Amino acid sequence: LHQDMEREKLAKQARSSSGRRNESNEHRGRRDIDARNIRREAAQSAGDLSNFGNLSRSKPSIGSPMGNPFSAFAGGSRGWRAGKPDEHKNTPPRISPVNTKFTLHSRSSNSGSSSPDAIGSQNMFATLMDADESAGHKTYAEEMSTEEVRSLVKNMLTAYVETQNEATLVDSFEQLGETNYSTAVYQAVDNIMDRRPDQAEQATNGMAVLAKHNVVSEDLAIAALAEYSGQLEDLLLDVPHAFQYFGMLMAATRVQMSRVSEAMGELMTKVDMLKPPTMSIVFAYLKHMAKTNGEESTRINIEETEFDVSQFLCLDHRSETDIKRVLGLQDLLSLFPKYAQVD
């Protein structure tokens, strides 16, 4: 009995081994056939040039693995934003003052969710508002925090640098409300100090626009400049042109020559230095005045107000000869005929 059971066990093992070998051979055979078919098709198509130069073949789509990975950016801001519409559904609206004819609104749509638009230099402010009167709105009649004013002023000046739109700048600044004007002018000075020379000059022209339209008064400008003057020397390491920017801002905001020393604040206490900051500031002020108002007009203004340039120079170098030499080095001698005649 034991011998019969042993023989039956060996027979089953033999049949099982044979079956696995057959399956393996069959699989190997199919694989060999497939490989031969592929080589045969490749050999047949190797000499086929019928599609050479055919430009009408379909191109891979954006979503395909072989698509252009940068194609989603082809539309600028619209390209990358369009691919993620759900990200902005719960994003709070960014509001910027635009026009006094409108009340500032939060962005809304009929579906209840917002869809971001591409923001270009021409519609930077328009895209930040919605004229739908049914939407909730926010006005700036009340006093805002310093951070809020800083952000709004930065947006205003950046938009003006890009668009040179005076009406938009004036309307935007007016919507801050007079309660926030003082903080806004101070933040404008601070923002201009943080810009490249070309942008700083354009942003300073924006402040001149606000002064021309009587939005920023002389008193307001002088108060902000005098308050800011205390940190100018500390800025020199990071902003080498800080004194020049300050002088340009005094001229742009129409600070009268009789009040220049008032706008310089505590810097007037440092005229005992070998090269006081007041000297660099007043030279930048006079140059900007001559550039914007004309040299002849500036010279007449100096004579009528009896502007004493020596008060801004070093205490030890206030002789007529020294003043003539310094003014000559700055190409400002033509504005002071009395020093030009000094031997």
Short mmCIF file of C-alpha atoms in Angstrom, two decimals:
data_model
loop_
_atom_site.label_atom_id
_atom_site.label_comp_id
_atom_site.label_asym_id
_atom_site.label_seq_id
_atom_site.Cartn_x
_atom_site.Cartn_y
_atom_site.Cartn_z
CA LEU A 1 0.00 0.00 0.00
CA HIS A 2 2.80 2.38 0.87
CA GLN A 3 4.57 1.63 -2.38
CA ASP A 4 1.38 2.37 -4.40
CA MET A 5 0.93 5.73 -2.67
CA GLU A 6 4.54 6.65 -3.29
CA ARG A 7 4.27 5.81 -7.01
CA GLU A 8 1.05 7.90 -7.32
CA LYS A 9 2.77 10.89 -5.62
CA LEU A 10 5.73 10.71 -8.00
CA ALA A 11 3.41 10.46 -10.98
CA LYS A 12 1.54 13.66 -9.89
CA GLN A 13 4.80 15.54 -9.48
CA ALA A 14 5.91 14.47 -12.92
CA ARG A 15 2.65 15.64 -14.51
CA SER A 16 2.82 19.02 -12.66
CA SER A 17 6.41 19.65 -13.75
CA SER A 18 5.56 18.80 -17.33
CA GLY A 19 2.63 21.26 -17.30
CA ARG A 20 4.77 24.13 -16.06
CA ARG A 21 7.40 23.44 -18.69
CA ASN A 22 4.73 23.46 -21.40
CA GLU A 23 3.34 26.78 -20.19
CA SER A 24 6.80 28.30 -20.05
CA ASN A 25 7.62 27.05 -23.52
CA GLU A 26 4.31 28.36 -24.85
CA HIS A 27 4.87 31.83 -23.32
CA ARG A 28 8.44 31.91 -24.64
CA GLY A 29 7.18 30.93 -28.05
CA ARG A 30 4.62 33.76 -28.15
CA ARG A 31 7.25 36.26 -27.03
CA ASP A 32 9.65 35.13 -29.77
CA ILE A 33 6.89 35.45 -32.36
CA ASP A 34 6.06 39.00 -31.17
CA ALA A 35 9.72 40.02 -31.32
CA ARG A 36 10.03 38.66 -34.86
CA ASN A 37 6.88 40.55 -35.94
CA ILE A 38 8.23 43.83 -34.51
CA ARG A 39 11.57 43.45 -36.27
CA ARG A 40 9.82 42.59 -39.53
CA GLU A 41 7.52 45.67 -39.33
CA ALA A 42 10.46 47.92 -38.49
CA ALA A 43 12.44 46.61 -41.44
CA GLN A 44 9.50 47.18 -43.77
CA SER A 45 8.91 50.76 -42.63
CA ALA A 46 12.59 51.73 -42.50
CA GLY A 47 12.62 52.73 -46.13
CA ASP A 48 9.19 54.39 -46.11
CA LEU A 49 9.65 58.17 -46.60
CA SER A 50 6.06 58.95 -47.49
CA ASN A 51 5.52 61.02 -44.31
CA PHE A 52 8.82 62.87 -44.50
CA GLY A 53 8.18 66.65 -44.36
CA ASN A 54 4.50 66.20 -43.62
CA LEU A 55 3.58 69.13 -41.35
CA SER A 56 -0.08 68.24 -41.10
CA ARG A 57 0.53 65.50 -38.59
CA SER A 58 -1.25 66.00 -35.30
CA LYS A 59 0.74 67.66 -32.54
CA PRO A 60 0.70 66.51 -28.95
CA SER A 61 -1.91 68.27 -26.86
CA ILE A 62 -1.17 70.36 -23.78
CA GLY A 63 -2.33 67.62 -21.47
CA SER A 64 -0.34 64.84 -23.13
CA PRO A 65 2.88 63.58 -21.57
CA MET A 66 4.85 64.93 -24.54
CA GLY A 67 3.16 68.37 -24.51
CA ASN A 68 4.97 71.62 -23.98
CA PRO A 69 5.40 72.01 -20.18
CA PHE A 70 5.41 75.81 -20.57
CA SER A 71 2.34 76.08 -22.79
CA ALA A 72 0.13 76.80 -19.81
CA PHE A 73 2.01 80.09 -19.35
CA ALA A 74 1.42 81.26 -22.92
CA GLY A 75 -1.40 83.54 -21.82
CA GLY A 76 0.58 85.33 -19.14
CA SER A 77 -1.18 85.59 -15.80
CA ARG A 78 -4.35 84.28 -17.38
CA GLY A 79 -2.61 81.10 -18.48
CA TRP A 80 -1.48 79.86 -15.10
CA ARG A 81 -4.49 81.15 -13.23
CA ALA A 82 -7.00 79.53 -15.53
CA GLY A 83 -5.70 76.08 -14.65
CA LYS A 84 -6.53 76.52 -10.96
CA PRO A 85 -9.95 78.16 -10.73
CA ASP A 86 -10.85 76.67 -7.36
CA GLU A 87 -7.88 78.20 -5.56
CA HIS A 88 -9.38 81.68 -5.61
CA LYS A 89 -12.93 80.91 -4.60
CA ASN A 90 -12.36 81.65 -0.94
CA THR A 91 -9.65 84.27 -1.38
CA PRO A 92 -10.61 87.63 0.16
CA PRO A 93 -10.86 90.48 -2.37
CA ARG A 94 -7.97 92.85 -2.93
CA ILE A 95 -9.32 96.38 -2.89
CA SER A 96 -7.53 99.42 -4.17
CA PRO A 97 -8.84 102.98 -4.45
CA VAL A 98 -9.77 103.76 -8.03
CA ASN A 99 -12.13 106.54 -8.84
CA THR A 100 -14.17 108.94 -6.76
CA LYS A 101 -17.13 108.37 -9.05
CA PHE A 102 -17.40 104.81 -7.82
CA THR A 103 -17.60 103.14 -4.45
CA LEU A 104 -14.98 100.47 -3.94
CA HIS A 105 -16.51 97.01 -4.14
CA SER A 106 -15.52 93.47 -3.40
CA ARG A 107 -15.33 91.27 -6.49
CA SER A 108 -18.49 89.29 -7.19
CA SER A 109 -20.19 87.30 -9.93
CA ASN A 110 -23.56 85.74 -10.63
CA SER A 111 -22.32 82.31 -9.64
CA GLY A 112 -21.14 83.53 -6.26
CA SER A 113 -17.46 82.77 -6.94
CA SER A 114 -14.80 85.02 -8.37
CA SER A 115 -12.72 84.37 -11.45
CA PRO A 116 -9.33 86.11 -11.55
CA ASP A 117 -8.47 88.22 -14.56
CA ALA A 118 -5.14 89.06 -16.10
CA ILE A 119 -3.83 92.33 -14.68
CA GLY A 120 -1.95 94.49 -17.09
CA SER A 121 -0.51 97.97 -16.76
CA GLN A 122 -3.59 99.55 -18.34
CA ASN A 123 -6.22 97.88 -16.18
CA MET A 124 -4.37 97.44 -12.91
CA PHE A 125 -6.88 99.52 -10.96
CA ALA A 126 -9.96 98.55 -12.96
CA THR A 127 -9.49 94.87 -12.24
CA LEU A 128 -9.37 95.54 -8.50
CA MET A 129 -12.94 96.88 -8.40
CA ASP A 130 -16.42 95.85 -9.43
CA ALA A 131 -19.03 98.49 -10.27
CA ASP A 132 -21.92 96.18 -9.31
CA GLU A 133 -23.89 98.29 -6.85
CA SER A 134 -25.46 95.20 -5.30
CA ALA A 135 -22.09 94.03 -3.92
CA GLY A 136 -20.78 94.91 -0.48
CA HIS A 137 -18.45 97.89 -0.41
CA LYS A 138 -15.81 99.53 1.73
CA THR A 139 -14.93 103.18 1.94
CA TYR A 140 -11.84 104.75 3.45
CA ALA A 141 -13.39 107.62 5.37
CA GLU A 142 -12.14 106.11 8.64
CA GLU A 143 -8.55 105.92 9.77
CA MET A 144 -6.70 102.89 8.47
CA SER A 145 -3.76 101.03 9.89
CA THR A 146 -0.23 101.87 8.73
CA GLU A 147 0.04 98.53 6.93
CA GLU A 148 -3.14 99.16 4.96
CA VAL A 149 -2.01 102.63 3.92
CA ARG A 150 1.47 101.35 3.01
CA SER A 151 0.01 98.66 0.73
CA LEU A 152 -2.42 101.04 -1.00
CA VAL A 153 0.20 103.75 -1.54
CA LYS A 154 2.62 101.21 -2.99
CA ASN A 155 -0.04 100.05 -5.46
CA MET A 156 -0.87 103.63 -6.44
CA LEU A 157 2.73 104.62 -7.14
CA THR A 158 3.48 101.38 -8.97
CA ALA A 159 0.44 101.88 -11.20
CA TYR A 160 1.43 105.47 -11.91
CA VAL A 161 5.00 104.47 -12.80
CA GLU A 162 3.61 101.95 -15.29
CA THR A 163 0.70 103.94 -16.75
CA GLN A 164 1.48 107.64 -16.07
CA ASN A 165 -2.26 108.11 -15.51
CA GLU A 166 -2.63 111.29 -13.47
CA ALA A 167 -6.42 111.14 -13.05
CA THR A 168 -6.30 107.63 -11.64
CA LEU A 169 -3.57 108.56 -9.18
CA VAL A 170 -5.42 111.64 -7.95
CA ASP A 171 -8.76 109.85 -7.60
CA SER A 172 -7.12 106.91 -5.85
CA PHE A 173 -5.33 109.11 -3.35
CA GLU A 174 -8.46 111.14 -2.63
CA GLN A 175 -10.37 107.99 -1.76
CA LEU A 176 -8.01 107.38 1.12
CA GLY A 177 -9.75 110.21 2.92
CA GLU A 178 -8.07 113.22 4.51
CA THR A 179 -7.81 111.30 7.78
CA ASN A 180 -5.18 109.09 6.18
CA TYR A 181 -3.36 111.73 4.10
CA SER A 182 -0.56 112.33 6.59
CA THR A 183 0.27 108.63 6.87
CA ALA A 184 -0.04 108.23 3.10
CA VAL A 185 2.48 110.99 2.31
CA TYR A 186 4.96 109.56 4.81
CA GLN A 187 4.55 106.08 3.30
CA ALA A 188 4.96 107.54 -0.19
CA VAL A 189 8.32 109.03 0.84
CA ASP A 190 9.36 105.70 2.31
CA ASN A 191 8.25 103.80 -0.80
CA ILE A 192 10.17 106.10 -3.14
CA MET A 193 13.32 105.61 -1.09
CA ASP A 194 13.06 101.89 -1.80
CA ARG A 195 12.97 102.23 -5.60
CA ARG A 196 15.55 102.23 -8.37
CA PRO A 197 16.66 105.71 -9.50
CA ASP A 198 14.55 105.66 -12.68
CA GLN A 199 11.44 104.50 -10.86
CA ALA A 200 12.10 106.86 -7.96
CA GLU A 201 12.08 109.82 -10.33
CA GLN A 202 8.83 108.70 -11.95
CA ALA A 203 7.17 108.08 -8.59
CA THR A 204 8.38 111.52 -7.46
CA ASN A 205 6.65 112.95 -10.51
CA GLY A 206 3.52 111.25 -9.21
CA MET A 207 3.86 113.18 -5.96
CA ALA A 208 4.23 116.35 -8.06
CA VAL A 209 0.90 115.49 -9.70
CA LEU A 210 -0.76 115.23 -6.28
CA ALA A 211 0.73 118.58 -5.27
CA LYS A 212 -0.35 120.21 -8.54
CA HIS A 213 -3.96 119.11 -7.93
CA ASN A 214 -3.77 120.37 -4.31
CA VAL A 215 -4.30 116.87 -2.93
CA VAL A 216 -1.00 117.01 -1.07
CA SER A 217 -0.54 120.44 0.47
CA GLU A 218 2.78 122.07 1.26
CA ASP A 219 2.15 121.80 5.01
CA LEU A 220 1.37 118.10 4.68
CA ALA A 221 4.51 117.47 2.63
CA ILE A 222 6.76 119.41 5.00
CA ALA A 223 5.40 117.57 8.04
CA ALA A 224 6.00 114.16 6.42
CA LEU A 225 9.47 115.08 5.12
CA ALA A 226 10.60 116.55 8.43
CA GLU A 227 9.43 113.45 10.26
CA TYR A 228 11.21 111.17 7.79
CA SER A 229 14.48 113.15 7.73
CA GLY A 230 15.72 111.55 10.95
CA GLN A 231 16.34 108.19 9.29
CA LEU A 232 17.97 109.38 6.07
CA GLU A 233 21.54 108.88 7.26
CA ASP A 234 20.80 105.31 8.30
CA LEU A 235 19.45 104.61 4.82
CA LEU A 236 22.62 105.60 2.99
CA LEU A 237 24.15 102.11 3.14
CA ASP A 238 21.13 100.59 1.40
CA VAL A 239 19.99 103.68 -0.53
CA PRO A 240 23.05 105.65 -1.73
CA HIS A 241 20.78 108.22 -3.43
CA ALA A 242 18.63 108.88 -0.36
CA PHE A 243 19.65 112.57 -0.10
CA GLN A 244 18.99 113.14 -3.80
CA TYR A 245 15.56 111.49 -3.53
CA PHE A 246 14.74 113.67 -0.55
CA GLY A 247 15.69 116.87 -2.38
CA MET A 248 13.66 115.82 -5.41
CA LEU A 249 10.64 115.16 -3.21
CA MET A 250 10.89 118.62 -1.64
CA ALA A 251 10.84 120.21 -5.09
CA ALA A 252 8.09 117.91 -6.39
CA THR A 253 5.77 118.65 -3.48
CA ARG A 254 6.31 122.40 -4.00
CA VAL A 255 8.12 123.19 -0.79
CA GLN A 256 8.89 126.90 -1.00
CA MET A 257 12.49 128.05 -0.70
CA SER A 258 11.63 129.90 2.46
CA ARG A 259 10.60 126.60 4.08
CA VAL A 260 13.35 124.28 2.85
CA SER A 261 15.11 124.25 6.22
CA GLU A 262 11.79 123.39 7.89
CA ALA A 263 11.36 120.33 5.64
CA MET A 264 14.87 119.10 6.50
CA GLY A 265 13.90 118.73 10.14
CA GLU A 266 16.64 117.58 12.48
CA LEU A 267 19.19 117.42 9.67
CA MET A 268 19.65 121.16 10.12
CA THR A 269 21.44 120.41 13.38
CA LYS A 270 24.24 118.61 11.51
CA VAL A 271 25.64 121.45 9.44
CA ASP A 272 28.80 121.34 11.51
CA MET A 273 29.84 118.18 9.65
CA LEU A 274 32.52 118.38 6.95
CA LYS A 275 29.95 117.37 4.35
CA PRO A 276 26.52 117.79 5.93
CA PRO A 277 23.53 115.95 4.41
CA THR A 278 21.76 119.28 4.02
CA MET A 279 24.25 120.27 1.32
CA SER A 280 23.49 117.25 -0.89
CA ILE A 281 19.75 117.66 -0.31
CA VAL A 282 19.61 121.36 -1.19
CA PHE A 283 21.64 120.78 -4.36
CA ALA A 284 19.21 118.05 -5.47
CA TYR A 285 16.32 120.36 -4.61
CA LEU A 286 17.70 123.24 -6.70
CA LYS A 287 18.51 121.00 -9.67
CA HIS A 288 15.03 119.52 -9.71
CA MET A 289 13.48 122.99 -9.44
CA ALA A 290 15.55 124.20 -12.40
CA LYS A 291 14.63 121.09 -14.39
CA THR A 292 10.89 121.33 -13.83
CA ASN A 293 10.36 125.11 -13.58
CA GLY A 294 13.18 126.31 -15.77
CA GLU A 295 16.52 127.83 -14.83
CA GLU A 296 15.42 131.43 -15.28
CA SER A 297 12.30 130.99 -13.16
CA THR A 298 14.32 129.30 -10.43
CA ARG A 299 16.92 132.07 -10.45
CA ILE A 300 14.22 134.73 -10.09
CA ASN A 301 12.66 132.76 -7.24
CA ILE A 302 16.01 132.62 -5.46
CA GLU A 303 16.43 136.39 -5.75
CA GLU A 304 12.87 137.22 -4.69
CA THR A 305 12.96 134.98 -1.62
CA GLU A 306 16.56 135.94 -0.83
CA PHE A 307 17.35 132.26 -0.56
CA ASP A 308 20.51 131.79 1.51
CA VAL A 309 22.21 128.66 0.24
CA SER A 310 25.10 129.06 2.68
CA GLN A 311 22.99 127.92 5.65
CA PHE A 312 23.02 124.39 4.24
CA LEU A 313 26.79 124.21 3.77
CA CYS A 314 29.49 123.27 6.23
CA LEU A 315 30.02 125.90 8.93
CA ASP A 316 33.71 126.12 8.10
CA HIS A 317 33.16 126.65 4.37
CA ARG A 318 30.75 129.53 4.09
CA SER A 319 32.95 132.21 2.64
CA GLU A 320 31.92 133.62 -0.71
CA THR A 321 34.89 131.95 -2.35
CA ASP A 322 33.99 128.57 -0.90
CA ILE A 323 30.33 128.96 -1.88
CA LYS A 324 31.32 129.88 -5.43
CA ARG A 325 33.60 126.88 -5.67
CA VAL A 326 30.95 124.44 -4.38
CA LEU A 327 28.19 125.86 -6.59
CA GLY A 328 30.51 125.64 -9.58
CA LEU A 329 31.22 121.97 -8.88
CA GLN A 330 27.47 121.33 -8.83
CA ASP A 331 26.78 123.35 -12.03
CA LEU A 332 24.51 125.66 -10.03
CA LEU A 333 26.54 128.86 -10.23
CA SER A 334 24.23 130.28 -12.91
CA LEU A 335 21.39 130.35 -10.36
CA PHE A 336 23.41 132.62 -8.05
CA PRO A 337 24.80 135.53 -10.11
CA LYS A 338 26.17 137.30 -7.05
CA TYR A 339 28.57 134.44 -6.34
CA ALA A 340 29.52 134.17 -10.00
CA GLN A 341 31.02 137.66 -9.76
CA VAL A 342 33.22 136.79 -6.78
CA ASP A 343 36.94 136.80 -7.61
#
